[in-house]
Short mmCIF file of C-alpha atoms and ligand atoms in Angstrom, two decimals:
data_model
loop_
_atom_site.label_atom_id
_atom_site.label_comp_id
_atom_site.label_asym_id
_atom_site.label_seq_id
_atom_site.Cartn_x
_atom_site.Cartn_y
_atom_site.Cartn_z
CA MET A 263 0.00 0.00 0.00
CA THR A 264 1.36 3.39 -0.95
CA ASP A 265 1.19 5.98 1.73
CA GLN A 266 0.87 9.13 -0.32
CA VAL A 267 -0.97 12.07 1.16
CA SER A 268 -1.50 15.27 -0.77
CA LEU A 269 -3.21 18.54 -0.05
CA ARG A 270 -4.79 20.57 -2.83
CA PHE A 271 -5.74 24.24 -2.40
CA LEU A 272 -9.05 24.77 -4.19
CA GLY A 273 -9.82 28.20 -2.71
CA ALA A 274 -8.87 30.83 -0.11
CA ALA A 275 -5.49 31.01 -1.86
CA GLY A 276 -4.52 34.64 -2.49
CA THR A 277 -8.00 35.71 -1.34
CA VAL A 278 -10.14 35.46 1.80
CA THR A 279 -13.09 33.55 0.38
CA GLY A 280 -13.82 30.13 -1.11
CA SER A 281 -12.12 28.00 1.57
CA ARG A 282 -11.80 24.46 0.15
CA TYR A 283 -8.93 22.10 0.94
CA LEU A 284 -8.82 18.67 -0.63
CA LEU A 285 -6.88 15.87 1.06
CA GLU A 286 -6.08 12.85 -1.13
CA PHE A 287 -4.55 9.63 0.17
CA ASN A 288 -4.44 6.06 -1.10
CA GLY A 289 -7.03 6.87 -3.73
CA ARG A 290 -9.44 8.40 -1.20
CA ARG A 291 -10.56 12.02 -0.93
CA VAL A 292 -11.91 14.21 1.87
CA LEU A 293 -12.58 17.93 1.80
CA VAL A 294 -12.04 20.47 4.58
CA ASP A 295 -14.50 23.36 4.18
CA CYS A 296 -16.56 23.97 1.09
CA GLY A 297 -16.97 27.72 0.75
CA LEU A 298 -18.35 30.18 -1.76
CA PHE A 299 -16.14 32.72 -3.47
CA GLN A 300 -17.38 36.22 -2.66
CA GLY A 301 -16.42 39.83 -3.43
CA TYR A 302 -15.11 40.83 -6.89
CA LYS A 303 -16.98 39.49 -9.91
CA HIS A 304 -13.99 37.48 -11.18
CA LEU A 305 -13.98 35.65 -7.83
CA ARG A 306 -17.74 35.05 -7.77
CA GLN A 307 -17.48 33.59 -11.27
CA ARG A 308 -15.30 30.81 -9.87
CA ASN A 309 -18.42 29.43 -8.16
CA TRP A 310 -19.69 28.55 -11.65
CA GLN A 311 -16.60 26.67 -12.78
CA PRO A 312 -16.74 22.87 -12.65
CA PHE A 313 -15.40 21.47 -9.38
CA PRO A 314 -11.79 20.31 -10.05
CA VAL A 315 -12.54 16.69 -9.06
CA ASP A 316 -15.71 14.66 -9.42
CA PRO A 317 -17.75 15.57 -6.27
CA SER A 318 -19.05 11.99 -6.05
CA SER A 319 -15.45 10.82 -5.49
CA ILE A 320 -15.18 12.81 -2.22
CA GLU A 321 -16.12 10.62 0.72
CA ALA A 322 -16.67 13.25 3.45
CA VAL A 323 -16.54 16.97 4.19
CA PHE A 324 -15.33 18.47 7.48
CA LEU A 325 -16.52 22.00 8.25
CA THR A 326 -14.65 24.46 10.47
CA HIS A 327 -17.65 26.81 10.78
CA ALA A 328 -20.85 28.04 9.21
CA HIS A 329 -19.84 31.27 7.43
CA LEU A 330 -20.74 30.99 3.74
CA ASP A 331 -17.17 31.44 2.55
CA HIS A 332 -16.56 28.10 4.32
CA SER A 333 -19.88 26.28 3.84
CA GLY A 334 -21.80 28.04 1.05
CA TYR A 335 -20.70 25.82 -1.84
CA LEU A 336 -22.04 22.63 -0.21
CA PRO A 337 -25.45 22.65 -1.99
CA ARG A 338 -23.68 22.99 -5.37
CA LEU A 339 -21.32 20.12 -4.44
CA VAL A 340 -24.35 17.98 -3.58
CA GLN A 341 -26.16 19.03 -6.77
CA ASN A 342 -23.09 17.76 -8.68
CA GLY A 343 -22.97 14.35 -7.04
CA PHE A 344 -21.45 14.56 -3.55
CA HIS A 345 -23.41 12.26 -1.23
CA GLY A 346 -21.12 11.62 1.75
CA PRO A 347 -21.44 12.89 5.31
CA ILE A 348 -20.73 16.52 6.25
CA TYR A 349 -19.24 16.66 9.75
CA CYS A 350 -19.45 19.73 11.97
CA THR A 351 -20.42 20.85 15.47
CA GLN A 352 -24.04 21.21 16.61
CA ALA A 353 -24.04 25.02 16.49
CA THR A 354 -22.44 25.00 13.02
CA HIS A 355 -25.22 22.70 11.85
CA ASP A 356 -27.91 24.96 13.35
CA LEU A 357 -26.35 28.02 11.69
CA CYS A 358 -25.93 26.25 8.33
CA LYS A 359 -29.67 25.48 8.33
CA ILE A 360 -30.29 29.23 8.35
CA LEU A 361 -27.41 30.30 6.09
CA LEU A 362 -27.61 27.72 3.32
CA LEU A 363 -31.38 28.02 2.89
CA ASP A 364 -31.10 31.79 2.82
CA ALA A 365 -28.23 31.68 0.30
CA ALA A 366 -30.29 29.38 -1.93
CA LYS A 367 -33.31 31.67 -1.69
CA LEU A 368 -31.16 34.66 -2.71
CA GLN A 369 -29.76 32.68 -5.66
CA GLU A 370 -33.28 31.83 -6.80
CA GLU A 371 -34.49 35.41 -6.39
CA GLU A 372 -31.54 36.78 -8.33
CA ALA A 373 -32.12 34.37 -11.22
CA PHE A 374 -35.81 35.27 -11.24
CA TYR A 375 -34.98 38.99 -11.27
CA ARG A 376 -32.45 38.59 -14.07
CA ASN A 377 -34.93 36.66 -16.17
CA LYS A 378 -37.69 39.18 -15.54
CA HIS A 379 -35.51 42.12 -16.52
CA ARG A 380 -33.52 40.17 -19.13
CA TYR A 381 -30.23 41.23 -17.46
CA SER A 382 -28.49 37.94 -18.03
CA LYS A 383 -26.27 36.87 -20.93
CA HIS A 384 -27.57 33.38 -20.17
CA ASP A 385 -31.10 32.59 -21.15
CA PRO A 386 -32.68 31.60 -18.88
CA ALA A 387 -30.49 32.67 -15.93
CA LEU A 388 -30.17 29.80 -13.44
CA PRO A 389 -29.50 29.90 -9.70
CA LEU A 390 -26.15 28.44 -8.57
CA TYR A 391 -28.32 26.18 -6.45
CA THR A 392 -31.89 25.98 -5.23
CA GLN A 393 -33.52 25.62 -1.81
CA GLU A 394 -34.09 21.98 -2.75
CA ASP A 395 -30.31 21.50 -3.20
CA ALA A 396 -29.67 23.22 0.15
CA LYS A 397 -32.17 20.89 1.87
CA LYS A 398 -30.45 17.84 0.34
CA ALA A 399 -27.09 19.12 1.61
CA LEU A 400 -28.50 19.66 5.10
CA GLU A 401 -29.70 16.04 5.20
CA LEU A 402 -26.06 14.93 4.93
CA PHE A 403 -24.93 16.79 8.06
CA GLU A 404 -23.64 14.76 11.01
CA VAL A 405 -22.95 16.46 14.31
CA VAL A 406 -19.62 15.99 16.10
CA GLY A 407 -18.81 17.17 19.64
CA PHE A 408 -15.88 19.41 20.52
CA SER A 409 -12.74 17.59 21.63
CA ASN A 410 -10.77 18.35 24.70
CA PRO A 411 -6.99 18.82 24.22
CA ASP A 412 -6.39 16.72 27.36
CA ASP A 413 -8.25 13.60 26.28
CA GLN A 414 -7.04 13.75 22.61
CA LYS A 415 -10.21 11.91 21.65
CA PRO A 416 -11.07 12.34 17.99
CA GLY A 417 -14.46 13.86 17.26
CA ILE A 418 -14.93 11.52 14.32
CA SER A 419 -12.98 8.49 13.17
CA ARG A 420 -13.36 6.88 9.74
CA GLY A 421 -10.69 4.23 9.34
CA GLU A 422 -7.47 5.97 8.35
CA VAL A 423 -8.93 9.47 8.88
CA SER A 424 -9.80 10.94 12.22
CA VAL A 425 -10.67 14.54 12.94
CA SER A 426 -10.90 16.47 16.21
CA PHE A 427 -12.79 19.76 16.53
CA TYR A 428 -11.48 22.35 19.03
CA PRO A 429 -13.19 25.69 19.83
CA ASN A 430 -11.32 28.56 18.12
CA GLY A 431 -13.34 31.55 19.35
CA HIS A 432 -14.41 32.90 15.94
CA ILE A 433 -18.21 32.36 15.95
CA LEU A 434 -20.72 30.05 17.59
CA GLY A 435 -19.68 26.43 16.91
CA SER A 436 -16.45 27.36 15.08
CA ALA A 437 -13.46 25.07 15.36
CA PHE A 438 -9.90 24.47 14.34
CA LEU A 439 -9.47 20.94 13.08
CA ASP A 440 -6.79 18.39 13.81
CA VAL A 441 -6.98 15.97 10.88
CA ILE A 442 -4.99 12.77 11.35
CA LEU A 443 -4.41 10.96 8.10
CA ALA A 444 -2.04 8.05 7.48
CA GLY A 445 -0.06 9.06 10.57
CA ARG A 446 0.20 12.76 9.70
CA HIS A 447 -1.37 15.53 11.78
CA ILE A 448 -2.67 18.42 9.68
CA LEU A 449 -4.08 21.38 11.60
CA PHE A 450 -6.58 23.66 9.87
CA SER A 451 -6.99 26.89 11.85
CA GLY A 452 -10.34 27.80 10.25
CA ASP A 453 -11.01 31.47 10.98
CA MET A 454 -9.23 32.25 14.22
CA GLY A 455 -11.05 34.25 16.87
CA ARG A 456 -9.43 36.40 19.52
CA GLY A 457 -8.56 36.15 23.16
CA ASN A 458 -10.76 39.08 24.20
CA ASP A 459 -13.97 38.82 22.15
CA LEU A 460 -17.08 40.33 23.73
CA ILE A 461 -19.13 37.16 23.45
CA MET A 462 -16.88 34.28 22.37
CA PRO A 463 -14.53 32.44 24.73
CA ALA A 464 -10.80 32.51 23.84
CA PRO A 465 -9.56 29.85 21.38
CA GLU A 466 -8.33 26.54 22.79
CA LEU A 467 -4.56 26.04 22.79
CA PRO A 468 -3.20 24.67 19.50
CA VAL A 469 -2.36 20.97 19.44
CA TYR A 470 0.66 19.22 17.92
CA CYS A 471 0.73 19.08 14.12
CA ASP A 472 3.09 18.13 11.28
CA TYR A 473 1.50 20.56 8.84
CA LEU A 474 -0.39 23.76 9.49
CA VAL A 475 -2.94 25.52 7.27
CA VAL A 476 -3.43 28.93 8.84
CA GLU A 477 -5.67 31.86 7.94
CA SER A 478 -4.23 35.37 7.41
CA THR A 479 -7.21 37.74 7.04
CA TYR A 480 -5.37 40.25 9.24
CA GLY A 481 -1.92 38.84 8.36
CA ASN A 482 -0.44 42.32 7.89
CA ARG A 483 -2.60 44.39 10.23
CA LEU A 484 -3.14 45.00 13.90
CA HIS A 485 -6.45 45.91 15.46
CA ASP A 486 -6.19 49.30 17.11
CA PRO A 487 -3.90 48.50 20.08
CA ARG A 488 -5.49 51.24 22.20
CA LEU A 489 -8.75 49.32 21.92
CA TYR A 490 -7.56 45.98 23.21
CA LYS A 491 -9.18 46.69 26.54
CA GLU A 492 -12.91 46.09 26.78
CA GLN A 493 -13.45 49.45 28.51
CA ASP A 494 -11.92 51.29 25.53
CA ILE A 495 -14.25 49.49 23.15
CA TRP A 496 -17.23 50.69 25.17
CA ASP A 497 -15.91 54.25 25.45
CA LYS A 498 -15.20 54.64 21.74
CA THR A 499 -18.54 53.18 20.64
CA ALA A 500 -20.45 55.31 23.18
CA LYS A 501 -18.63 58.44 21.98
CA ILE A 502 -19.64 57.88 18.36
CA ILE A 503 -23.26 57.19 19.31
CA ASN A 504 -23.47 60.19 21.65
CA GLU A 505 -22.02 62.58 19.07
CA THR A 506 -24.47 61.32 16.46
CA VAL A 507 -27.47 61.60 18.75
CA SER A 508 -26.55 65.10 19.91
CA SER A 509 -26.60 66.28 16.30
CA GLY A 510 -30.04 64.69 15.88
CA GLY A 511 -28.93 61.75 13.75
CA SER A 512 -29.33 58.00 13.86
CA VAL A 513 -26.75 55.23 13.81
CA LEU A 514 -26.82 52.49 11.19
CA ILE A 515 -24.70 49.42 11.80
CA PRO A 516 -24.26 47.16 8.76
CA THR A 517 -23.53 43.87 10.40
CA PHE A 518 -22.73 40.26 9.63
CA ALA A 519 -25.82 38.31 10.61
CA VAL A 520 -23.74 35.58 12.20
CA GLY A 521 -21.52 36.58 15.07
CA ARG A 522 -20.93 40.32 14.75
CA ALA A 523 -24.66 41.20 14.96
CA GLN A 524 -24.89 39.45 18.32
CA ALA A 525 -21.65 41.02 19.62
CA MET A 526 -22.89 44.48 18.58
CA LEU A 527 -26.28 43.88 20.18
CA TYR A 528 -24.61 42.91 23.40
CA LEU A 529 -22.29 45.92 23.29
CA ILE A 530 -25.02 48.44 22.55
CA THR A 531 -27.61 47.12 25.00
CA GLU A 532 -24.86 47.06 27.62
CA LEU A 533 -24.01 50.72 26.86
CA ARG A 534 -27.66 51.63 27.26
CA ASN A 535 -28.02 49.65 30.50
CA LYS A 536 -24.90 51.32 31.91
CA LYS A 537 -26.37 54.70 30.85
CA MET A 538 -23.28 55.46 28.77
CA ILE A 539 -25.66 56.34 25.90
CA PRO A 540 -29.22 57.72 26.08
CA TYR A 541 -32.22 55.42 26.10
CA LEU A 542 -32.56 55.03 22.32
CA PRO A 543 -34.68 52.47 20.53
CA ILE A 544 -32.54 49.65 19.13
CA PHE A 545 -33.74 47.66 16.12
CA LEU A 546 -32.36 44.43 14.71
CA ASP A 547 -33.60 44.55 11.12
CA SER A 548 -32.44 41.25 9.65
CA PRO A 549 -34.52 38.07 9.75
CA MET A 550 -31.32 36.03 9.54
CA ALA A 551 -29.57 37.85 12.38
CA ILE A 552 -32.75 37.39 14.46
CA SER A 553 -32.74 33.62 13.80
CA VAL A 554 -29.03 33.45 14.62
CA THR A 555 -29.62 35.33 17.87
CA GLU A 556 -32.18 32.64 18.72
CA VAL A 557 -29.61 29.90 17.97
CA MET A 558 -27.22 31.71 20.30
CA GLN A 559 -29.87 31.72 23.01
CA ARG A 560 -30.13 27.92 22.65
CA HIS A 561 -26.34 27.38 22.83
CA HIS A 562 -25.40 29.51 25.82
CA ARG A 563 -22.73 27.01 26.84
CA TYR A 564 -20.64 27.96 23.81
CA HIS A 565 -20.37 31.71 24.41
CA ARG A 566 -19.65 34.08 27.27
CA LEU A 567 -23.16 35.40 27.96
CA ASN A 568 -25.12 33.62 30.63
CA LYS A 569 -28.63 32.38 29.92
CA ASP A 570 -30.39 35.41 31.43
CA ARG A 571 -28.22 38.00 29.70
CA CYS A 572 -28.77 36.15 26.45
CA GLN A 573 -32.57 36.10 26.87
CA GLN A 574 -32.48 39.77 27.83
CA LEU A 575 -31.40 40.67 24.28
CA SER A 576 -34.90 39.83 23.07
CA ARG A 577 -36.39 42.24 25.62
CA ASP A 578 -33.97 45.12 25.03
CA VAL A 579 -34.10 45.08 21.24
CA THR A 580 -36.98 45.33 18.77
CA PHE A 581 -36.70 42.52 16.24
CA THR A 582 -38.18 43.55 12.89
CA ARG A 583 -38.74 40.33 11.02
CA THR A 584 -41.36 41.21 8.41
CA VAL A 585 -40.92 43.52 5.41
CA GLU A 586 -43.72 45.76 6.78
CA GLU A 587 -41.95 46.16 10.13
CA SER A 588 -38.72 46.93 8.32
CA MET A 589 -40.37 49.52 6.08
CA ALA A 590 -41.98 51.19 9.10
CA LEU A 591 -38.44 52.14 10.21
CA ASN A 592 -38.32 54.57 7.25
CA SER A 593 -40.81 56.85 8.93
CA LEU A 594 -39.05 56.87 12.30
CA HIS A 595 -38.56 60.52 13.32
CA MET A 596 -36.29 60.12 16.31
CA PRO A 597 -32.68 59.07 16.79
CA ALA A 598 -32.35 55.31 16.83
CA ILE A 599 -29.81 52.56 16.37
CA ILE A 600 -30.50 50.16 13.52
CA LEU A 601 -28.50 46.99 13.00
CA SER A 602 -29.05 45.40 9.62
CA ALA A 603 -27.31 42.90 7.32
CA SER A 604 -25.23 42.50 5.26
CA GLY A 605 -22.02 43.45 7.06
CA MET A 606 -20.16 44.69 3.96
CA ALA A 607 -23.31 46.38 2.56
CA THR A 608 -23.29 44.08 -0.47
CA GLY A 609 -26.99 43.22 -0.22
CA GLY A 610 -29.91 42.77 2.15
CA ARG A 611 -32.08 45.24 4.01
CA VAL A 612 -29.17 47.44 5.01
CA LEU A 613 -29.16 48.83 1.45
CA HIS A 614 -32.57 50.45 1.98
CA HIS A 615 -31.36 52.07 5.19
CA LEU A 616 -28.17 53.28 3.48
CA ASN A 617 -30.28 54.73 0.69
CA ARG A 618 -32.26 56.73 3.22
CA MET A 619 -29.47 57.65 5.64
CA LEU A 620 -26.23 58.18 3.67
CA GLY A 621 -27.23 61.60 2.31
CA ASP A 622 -27.77 63.17 5.76
CA HIS A 623 -24.64 64.48 7.55
CA ARG A 624 -26.27 63.99 10.97
CA ASN A 625 -26.28 60.19 10.63
CA THR A 626 -23.45 57.75 11.26
CA VAL A 627 -22.81 54.46 9.50
CA MET A 628 -20.71 52.26 11.75
CA PHE A 629 -19.06 49.22 10.13
CA ALA A 630 -18.05 46.40 12.46
CA GLY A 631 -15.67 43.86 11.00
CA TYR A 632 -13.67 42.98 7.92
CA GLN A 633 -14.58 44.74 4.64
CA ALA A 634 -13.46 42.71 1.62
CA PRO A 635 -11.90 44.75 -1.20
CA GLY A 636 -14.40 45.65 -3.89
CA THR A 637 -17.41 45.67 -1.58
CA ARG A 638 -19.54 48.76 -0.94
CA GLY A 639 -18.45 48.61 2.71
CA ALA A 640 -14.76 48.82 1.76
CA ARG A 641 -15.48 51.79 -0.54
CA LEU A 642 -17.36 53.68 2.17
CA VAL A 643 -14.68 52.98 4.77
CA ALA A 644 -12.04 54.20 2.29
CA GLY A 645 -13.90 57.52 2.19
CA GLU A 646 -15.52 57.41 -1.28
CA LYS A 647 -17.98 60.26 -1.58
CA LYS A 648 -20.27 58.76 -4.23
CA ILE A 649 -21.68 55.27 -3.89
CA LYS A 650 -23.76 53.24 -6.34
CA LEU A 651 -26.99 51.96 -4.83
CA PHE A 652 -29.97 50.52 -6.72
CA ASN A 653 -28.54 51.77 -10.04
CA ASN A 654 -28.18 55.35 -8.74
CA TYR A 655 -25.15 57.27 -7.53
CA LEU A 656 -25.64 58.65 -4.04
CA ASP A 657 -23.66 61.43 -2.33
CA VAL A 658 -22.17 60.25 0.94
CA ARG A 659 -22.66 62.92 3.61
CA ALA A 660 -23.12 60.71 6.67
CA ARG A 661 -20.22 60.08 9.03
CA ILE A 662 -18.53 56.73 8.33
CA GLU A 663 -16.80 54.80 11.10
CA ALA A 664 -15.06 51.41 11.01
CA LEU A 665 -14.88 49.59 14.34
CA ASP A 666 -12.34 47.00 13.29
CA PHE A 667 -11.58 46.19 16.92
CA LEU A 668 -14.87 44.32 16.87
CA SER A 669 -13.49 41.97 14.25
CA ALA A 670 -14.04 38.24 14.80
CA HIS A 671 -10.56 37.58 13.37
CA ALA A 672 -7.27 37.54 15.26
CA ASP A 673 -4.74 40.08 13.95
CA TYR A 674 -1.22 38.92 13.11
CA ARG A 675 0.15 39.53 16.59
CA GLU A 676 -2.71 37.54 18.13
CA LEU A 677 -2.23 34.77 15.54
CA LEU A 678 1.48 34.55 16.25
CA SER A 679 1.02 34.38 20.00
CA TRP A 680 -1.59 31.64 19.58
CA LEU A 681 0.75 29.65 17.29
CA GLN A 682 3.69 30.10 19.65
CA GLN A 683 1.85 27.91 22.12
CA MET A 684 2.12 24.93 19.78
CA PRO A 685 4.03 22.08 21.45
CA THR A 686 6.58 21.92 18.57
CA ALA A 687 7.13 23.72 15.26
CA PRO A 688 5.19 22.22 12.33
CA LYS A 689 7.27 20.79 9.48
CA ARG A 690 5.62 23.22 7.11
CA CYS A 691 2.97 25.97 7.23
CA PHE A 692 0.61 27.00 4.47
CA VAL A 693 -0.70 30.54 4.76
CA THR A 694 -4.18 30.92 3.27
CA HIS A 695 -7.38 32.95 3.61
CA GLY A 696 -5.90 36.41 3.09
CA GLU A 697 -5.41 39.03 0.41
CA GLU A 698 -2.01 38.50 -1.26
CA ALA A 699 -0.17 41.18 0.72
CA ALA A 700 -1.61 39.98 4.04
CA SER A 701 -0.73 36.32 3.41
CA ASP A 702 2.77 37.21 2.29
CA GLN A 703 3.45 39.42 5.30
CA PHE A 704 2.25 36.67 7.59
CA ARG A 705 4.47 34.12 5.83
CA ILE A 706 7.44 36.44 6.50
CA ALA A 707 6.41 36.82 10.14
CA LEU A 708 6.28 33.03 10.55
CA ASN A 709 9.73 32.73 8.92
CA GLU A 710 11.40 35.53 10.80
CA GLU A 711 9.71 35.61 14.20
CA LEU A 712 9.06 31.91 14.78
CA ASN A 713 11.66 30.51 12.40
CA TRP A 714 8.99 28.28 10.85
CA SER A 715 8.98 27.09 7.25
CA ALA A 716 5.99 28.72 5.56
CA CYS A 717 4.67 29.38 2.07
CA VAL A 718 1.64 30.97 0.43
CA PRO A 719 0.05 28.44 -1.92
CA ASP A 720 -1.55 29.48 -5.20
CA MET A 721 -5.03 28.44 -6.20
CA GLY A 722 -4.89 24.85 -7.47
CA ASP A 723 -1.46 24.04 -5.95
CA VAL A 724 -0.93 20.44 -4.83
CA VAL A 725 1.60 19.63 -2.12
CA LYS A 726 2.78 16.21 -0.97
CA LEU A 727 2.67 15.76 2.80
ZN1 ZN B 1099 -15.64 33.07 9.31
#
């Protein structure tokens, strides 16, 4: 029997989206993460290219977490023949139920819209996948418990492959994976959270590995070091809100429905309870973020808020689920705080609020988290004064703030100090999930500061392990 193991990078190479890592050994194949490409059009078009290997030849998928750039290609994989199990934690499964069905619905709506307005070069325009495909994918999910570094027990064992899931502090249910394959340990960081997140516990310590696949979203950046302390986060956010309210404006927070929305809700309700900001109405205007908040309330063991504090969110915040409730916010004549998805202002209800609020200098738009290049969020944060919305160009007069200290990603200093706790240096590190400059800087930091052998793989690269 040959004992060849190879790792193929099918996404998140030179970019932050489309995480897909294929492990091949002795004629067998498993996939770690199965994400959508997002952001620039040339990246999104990759979702339409044929999968590089026959999906029916992959025997299992292991998911680090639910974000669509890690899970959102699963329904397409299933549509094209994959029929094996998809292993993940309970909370990841619960979140995927919400995210994959929603992604499918958006795909269907977009195809319908394109056909109705004859926008598409393709006739008829088709969705990447349907709600039916998403449901079929969800039927393949199998839940695995978190492992404990002390007991070394694998979460799932399938003959020569065993995989342990360890909490990594990024979002509810997220994990770094220790994949053991033909005697080799391969650690996939997933998206690494931080030691001082408002609602997530700190990541578990890294375990021994021969090979490391590590993310580098913030591989060349530090979160504002003055804002490492929780008190500073509260002070800065309160200051922005108070200044906005005193000029008679409202605050709009474009937010990622999964993770950041809940952290922001906690932060803002806490500010109001501590009387650091006036008693303003707070609205969560995103059906998906509302559903995710409910999942969080069910899984209070996996985050830092106790059961009561978690339930309290539903009392302190008005959840606007229906379109009518959302539209009623347009005629609100008092300062308010509105949280709405999507977090990079690429779609969703937040666009309607931006349309109404961007032109008024009294308002503030407060971004919380990573803004991928090319997105409307990145343009606004960069200070662009004209923004395209619903086929119109809009003058930006509102104040724009970016609270990157609320990011769910570790910065490079935090990543390095997490990695330094590894029992021994890996034989080789592969730096992925970052824009080119970020990944390259992080590769250099691994080389120079830890003296580890690291490289940045290109899309499609195959390495022998
Ligand atoms: Zn993520």
